[in-house]
């Protein structure tokens, strides 16, 4: 596979603090990478730089031109119906693509709904459809499930996994949830002190059972690298493993 993201010696400084300090990262096309780190470790700063919303102070960042971001909040336009939110800033002739994207996320019947009538999970699915309708080569996910209840979160994880395998963009998911990372990603990275201290492949077969010994062993390593003492195991469907 060819490279979609190439980051070398990336540095971003706020005041006297280097949030990113010589960070290197490569993401291949079609690869799903999850990025873990404590609050304030620079995860969202990296995502914003890759998305073109922030700049680097030093280093090299190569990303595809076609890239989209899904944030923790759906960020829908209240005055536009669902279909118009999906196709916002696209030519009017693209409504067919918008309807197909809504069907992919299970919202074919909501094209004329208003954002205020949607549940949190439905609104986030609209945001996902809006991102995918643009056929990005790089999809950036900034804790997109954090505001959802546990069961909706699991359903959204499954949906995102299915859609990413179908569309094959390079994906970078920023999350605090170790189990979410293990469940979805091809690789899991841990960001600490401005650099990646862990870059582990997830070798367990899909669909993944978090009680599988390989998943449990990876989970323990990731928690240790995050500075958290592992306690217990994630063996049920509502375990979050969040830090």
Short mmCIF file of C-alpha atoms in Angstrom, two decimals:
data_model
loop_
_atom_site.label_atom_id
_atom_site.label_comp_id
_atom_site.label_asym_id
_atom_site.label_seq_id
_atom_site.Cartn_x
_atom_site.Cartn_y
_atom_site.Cartn_z
CA UNK A 1 0.00 0.00 0.00
CA UNK A 2 1.15 3.55 -0.71
CA UNK A 3 1.57 6.14 2.00
CA UNK A 4 -1.30 8.52 2.78
CA UNK A 5 0.25 10.41 5.72
CA UNK A 6 3.93 11.09 6.32
CA UNK A 7 4.94 13.14 9.37
CA UNK A 8 8.61 13.74 10.17
CA UNK A 9 10.10 15.59 13.14
CA UNK A 10 6.84 17.49 13.73
CA UNK A 11 7.06 20.20 16.35
CA UNK A 12 4.26 22.42 17.70
CA UNK A 13 4.89 24.83 20.54
CA UNK A 14 2.38 26.74 22.67
CA UNK A 15 4.14 29.33 24.81
CA UNK A 16 7.05 27.56 26.48
CA UNK A 17 5.59 24.08 26.01
CA UNK A 18 6.31 21.79 23.08
CA UNK A 19 3.08 19.83 22.71
CA UNK A 20 4.50 17.91 19.75
CA UNK A 21 8.26 17.51 19.85
CA UNK A 22 9.90 15.64 17.00
CA UNK A 23 6.93 13.39 16.24
CA UNK A 24 7.15 10.86 13.39
CA UNK A 25 4.09 9.07 11.98
CA UNK A 26 3.25 7.16 8.81
CA UNK A 27 -0.25 6.01 7.82
CA UNK A 28 -0.76 3.87 4.72
CA UNK A 29 -3.74 4.19 2.40
CA UNK A 30 -6.63 2.08 3.70
CA UNK A 31 -5.03 1.74 7.14
CA UNK A 32 -6.93 2.49 10.37
CA UNK A 33 -4.69 3.98 13.08
CA UNK A 34 -5.91 4.83 16.59
CA UNK A 35 -4.06 7.45 18.64
CA UNK A 36 -4.19 7.29 22.43
CA UNK A 37 -2.83 9.72 24.98
CA UNK A 38 -3.67 11.53 28.19
CA UNK A 39 -5.61 14.79 28.08
CA UNK A 40 -3.34 17.56 26.86
CA UNK A 41 -0.85 15.19 25.23
CA UNK A 42 -1.30 16.75 21.78
CA UNK A 43 -3.63 14.25 20.10
CA UNK A 44 -6.11 16.83 18.84
CA UNK A 45 -3.29 19.23 17.94
CA UNK A 46 -1.85 16.55 15.65
CA UNK A 47 -5.26 15.88 14.13
CA UNK A 48 -5.85 19.59 13.51
CA UNK A 49 -2.47 19.91 11.79
CA UNK A 50 -3.23 16.92 9.56
CA UNK A 51 -6.64 18.44 8.79
CA UNK A 52 -5.17 21.82 7.85
CA UNK A 53 -6.76 23.62 10.82
CA UNK A 54 -3.44 24.38 12.53
CA UNK A 55 0.15 24.77 11.43
CA UNK A 56 3.43 23.20 12.49
CA UNK A 57 6.35 25.14 13.96
CA UNK A 58 8.85 22.72 12.45
CA UNK A 59 8.99 19.40 10.63
CA UNK A 60 7.40 17.94 7.53
CA UNK A 61 3.73 17.00 7.08
CA UNK A 62 2.51 15.32 3.90
CA UNK A 63 -1.21 14.54 3.64
CA UNK A 64 -3.66 13.94 0.77
CA UNK A 65 -5.60 16.90 -0.54
CA UNK A 66 -8.93 15.07 -0.06
CA UNK A 67 -9.41 14.84 3.71
CA UNK A 68 -12.30 15.32 6.12
CA UNK A 69 -12.78 15.54 9.89
CA UNK A 70 -15.54 14.19 12.15
CA UNK A 71 -15.51 15.94 15.53
CA UNK A 72 -16.91 14.92 18.92
CA UNK A 73 -19.92 17.17 18.25
CA UNK A 74 -21.83 16.61 14.99
CA UNK A 75 -21.64 20.33 14.11
CA UNK A 76 -24.76 20.22 11.93
CA UNK A 77 -26.28 23.42 10.55
CA UNK A 78 -29.60 23.83 12.45
CA UNK A 79 -31.26 25.74 9.61
CA UNK A 80 -30.58 23.02 7.02
CA UNK A 81 -32.34 19.68 6.70
CA UNK A 82 -30.36 16.46 7.03
CA UNK A 83 -29.70 15.95 3.31
CA UNK A 84 -28.58 19.56 2.91
CA UNK A 85 -26.20 19.08 5.86
CA UNK A 86 -24.66 16.04 4.18
CA UNK A 87 -24.14 17.84 0.84
CA UNK A 88 -23.27 21.27 2.27
CA UNK A 89 -20.79 23.11 -0.01
CA UNK A 90 -21.22 20.46 -2.73
CA UNK A 91 -22.89 21.21 -6.10
CA UNK A 92 -26.68 20.83 -6.13
CA UNK A 93 -26.29 17.97 -8.58
CA UNK A 94 -24.75 15.85 -5.80
CA UNK A 95 -28.00 15.16 -3.92
CA UNK A 96 -27.96 11.59 -5.24
CA UNK A 97 -24.58 10.99 -3.62
CA UNK A 98 -25.92 12.53 -0.42
CA UNK A 99 -28.89 10.18 -0.37
CA UNK A 100 -26.62 7.18 -0.93
CA UNK A 101 -24.40 8.32 1.94
CA UNK A 102 -27.43 8.63 4.23
CA UNK A 103 -28.51 5.12 3.23
CA UNK A 104 -25.04 3.82 4.11
CA UNK A 105 -25.36 5.15 7.66
CA UNK A 106 -28.93 3.87 8.04
CA UNK A 107 -30.70 7.22 7.71
CA UNK A 108 -32.29 6.98 4.27
CA UNK A 109 -35.65 8.02 5.72
CA UNK A 110 -34.31 11.15 7.42
CA UNK A 111 -33.28 13.22 4.39
CA UNK A 112 -35.89 15.92 5.11
CA UNK A 113 -35.58 15.81 8.91
CA UNK A 114 -34.29 18.79 10.88
CA UNK A 115 -31.16 18.32 13.03
CA UNK A 116 -33.10 19.22 16.19
CA UNK A 117 -35.27 16.10 15.76
CA UNK A 118 -32.31 13.67 15.71
CA UNK A 119 -30.87 11.68 18.57
CA UNK A 120 -27.19 12.08 19.40
CA UNK A 121 -26.31 8.90 17.54
CA UNK A 122 -28.35 9.91 14.49
CA UNK A 123 -26.74 13.34 14.39
CA UNK A 124 -23.28 11.77 14.51
CA UNK A 125 -24.23 9.41 11.68
CA UNK A 126 -25.19 12.45 9.60
CA UNK A 127 -21.76 13.93 10.35
CA UNK A 128 -20.16 10.68 9.23
CA UNK A 129 -22.20 10.67 6.01
CA UNK A 130 -21.15 14.28 5.37
CA UNK A 131 -17.50 13.25 5.73
CA UNK A 132 -17.70 10.14 3.56
CA UNK A 133 -19.76 11.69 0.74
CA UNK A 134 -16.64 13.68 -0.13
CA UNK A 135 -14.75 10.42 -0.73
CA UNK A 136 -11.75 11.40 1.39
CA UNK A 137 -8.37 9.76 1.09
CA UNK A 138 -7.82 10.65 4.77
CA UNK A 139 -10.57 10.51 7.40
CA UNK A 140 -9.77 12.17 10.73
CA UNK A 141 -11.93 11.19 13.71
CA UNK A 142 -11.64 13.35 16.85
CA UNK A 143 -13.29 11.30 19.64
CA UNK A 144 -16.50 11.04 17.58
CA UNK A 145 -18.23 8.66 20.01
CA UNK A 146 -17.31 10.33 23.32
CA UNK A 147 -20.70 12.01 23.87
CA UNK A 148 -22.75 8.87 23.12
CA UNK A 149 -24.20 6.34 25.57
CA UNK A 150 -22.42 2.98 25.82
CA UNK A 151 -24.70 0.97 23.51
CA UNK A 152 -24.96 3.68 20.86
CA UNK A 153 -21.20 4.02 21.03
CA UNK A 154 -20.71 0.31 20.28
CA UNK A 155 -23.13 0.51 17.33
CA UNK A 156 -21.32 3.56 15.96
CA UNK A 157 -17.97 1.80 16.32
CA UNK A 158 -19.31 -1.11 14.26
CA UNK A 159 -20.71 1.27 11.64
CA UNK A 160 -17.48 3.23 11.32
CA UNK A 161 -15.49 0.02 11.02
CA UNK A 162 -17.77 -1.31 8.27
CA UNK A 163 -17.78 1.97 6.32
CA UNK A 164 -14.01 2.42 6.53
CA UNK A 165 -13.45 -1.11 5.26
CA UNK A 166 -15.85 -0.38 2.38
CA UNK A 167 -14.44 3.05 1.41
CA UNK A 168 -10.79 2.35 2.33
CA UNK A 169 -9.60 5.82 3.35
CA UNK A 170 -6.61 6.17 5.60
CA UNK A 171 -8.07 6.77 9.08
CA UNK A 172 -6.66 8.43 12.18
CA UNK A 173 -8.90 8.06 15.23
CA UNK A 174 -8.12 10.15 18.31
CA UNK A 175 -9.58 8.52 21.41
CA UNK A 176 -9.18 8.13 25.17
CA UNK A 177 -10.73 4.66 25.03
CA UNK A 178 -8.23 1.80 24.90
CA UNK A 179 -10.89 -0.82 24.15
CA UNK A 180 -12.25 1.29 21.30
CA UNK A 181 -8.77 1.52 19.81
CA UNK A 182 -8.16 -2.23 20.07
CA UNK A 183 -11.62 -2.99 18.66
CA UNK A 184 -11.31 -0.79 15.56
CA UNK A 185 -7.71 -0.16 14.58
CA UNK A 186 -5.09 -1.90 12.48
CA UNK A 187 -2.44 -0.11 14.57
CA UNK A 188 -2.57 1.66 17.93
CA UNK A 189 -0.16 4.46 18.85
CA UNK A 190 0.40 6.13 22.22
CA UNK A 191 1.42 9.79 22.35
CA UNK A 192 3.41 10.97 25.35
CA UNK A 193 5.75 13.92 25.89
CA UNK A 194 5.23 15.06 22.32
CA UNK A 195 6.28 11.81 20.65
CA UNK A 196 4.88 8.39 19.87
CA UNK A 197 6.13 5.98 22.54
CA UNK A 198 4.09 3.03 21.25
CA UNK A 199 3.17 1.85 17.76
CA UNK A 200 1.57 -1.61 17.95
CA UNK A 201 -0.24 -3.61 15.26
CA UNK A 202 -3.53 -5.23 16.26
CA UNK A 203 -3.23 -8.80 15.03
CA UNK A 204 -6.51 -10.28 16.36
CA UNK A 205 -8.98 -11.35 13.68
CA UNK A 206 -12.19 -9.38 13.07
CA UNK A 207 -14.80 -9.19 14.48
CA UNK A 208 -12.72 -8.75 17.62
CA UNK A 209 -13.49 -10.22 21.00
CA UNK A 210 -11.94 -7.99 23.65
CA UNK A 211 -11.70 -11.06 25.89
CA UNK A 212 -9.36 -12.72 23.39
CA UNK A 213 -5.89 -13.26 24.96
CA UNK A 214 -4.19 -11.24 22.20
CA UNK A 215 -6.55 -8.28 22.78
CA UNK A 216 -6.14 -8.50 26.55
CA UNK A 217 -2.36 -8.57 26.28
CA UNK A 218 -2.34 -5.54 23.95
CA UNK A 219 -4.77 -3.71 26.23
CA UNK A 220 -2.47 -4.26 29.21
CA UNK A 221 0.57 -2.97 27.27
CA UNK A 222 -1.29 0.11 26.11
CA UNK A 223 -2.59 0.96 29.58
CA UNK A 224 0.91 0.55 30.98
CA UNK A 225 2.33 2.86 28.31
CA UNK A 226 -0.38 5.38 29.20
CA UNK A 227 0.74 5.25 32.84
CA UNK A 228 -2.38 3.39 34.02
CA UNK A 229 -2.13 0.26 36.12
CA UNK A 230 -4.30 -2.37 34.36
CA UNK A 231 -7.05 -3.75 36.59
CA UNK A 232 -9.40 -6.49 35.48
CA UNK A 233 -10.24 -7.37 31.88
CA UNK A 234 -12.56 -6.09 29.19
CA UNK A 235 -14.75 -9.10 28.53
CA UNK A 236 -18.25 -7.64 28.16
CA UNK A 237 -19.85 -5.54 25.49
CA UNK A 238 -20.15 -2.36 27.58
CA UNK A 239 -16.61 -2.21 28.94
CA UNK A 240 -14.98 1.00 27.78
CA UNK A 241 -11.42 0.90 29.05
CA UNK A 242 -11.41 4.69 28.99
CA UNK A 243 -8.66 6.66 30.67
#
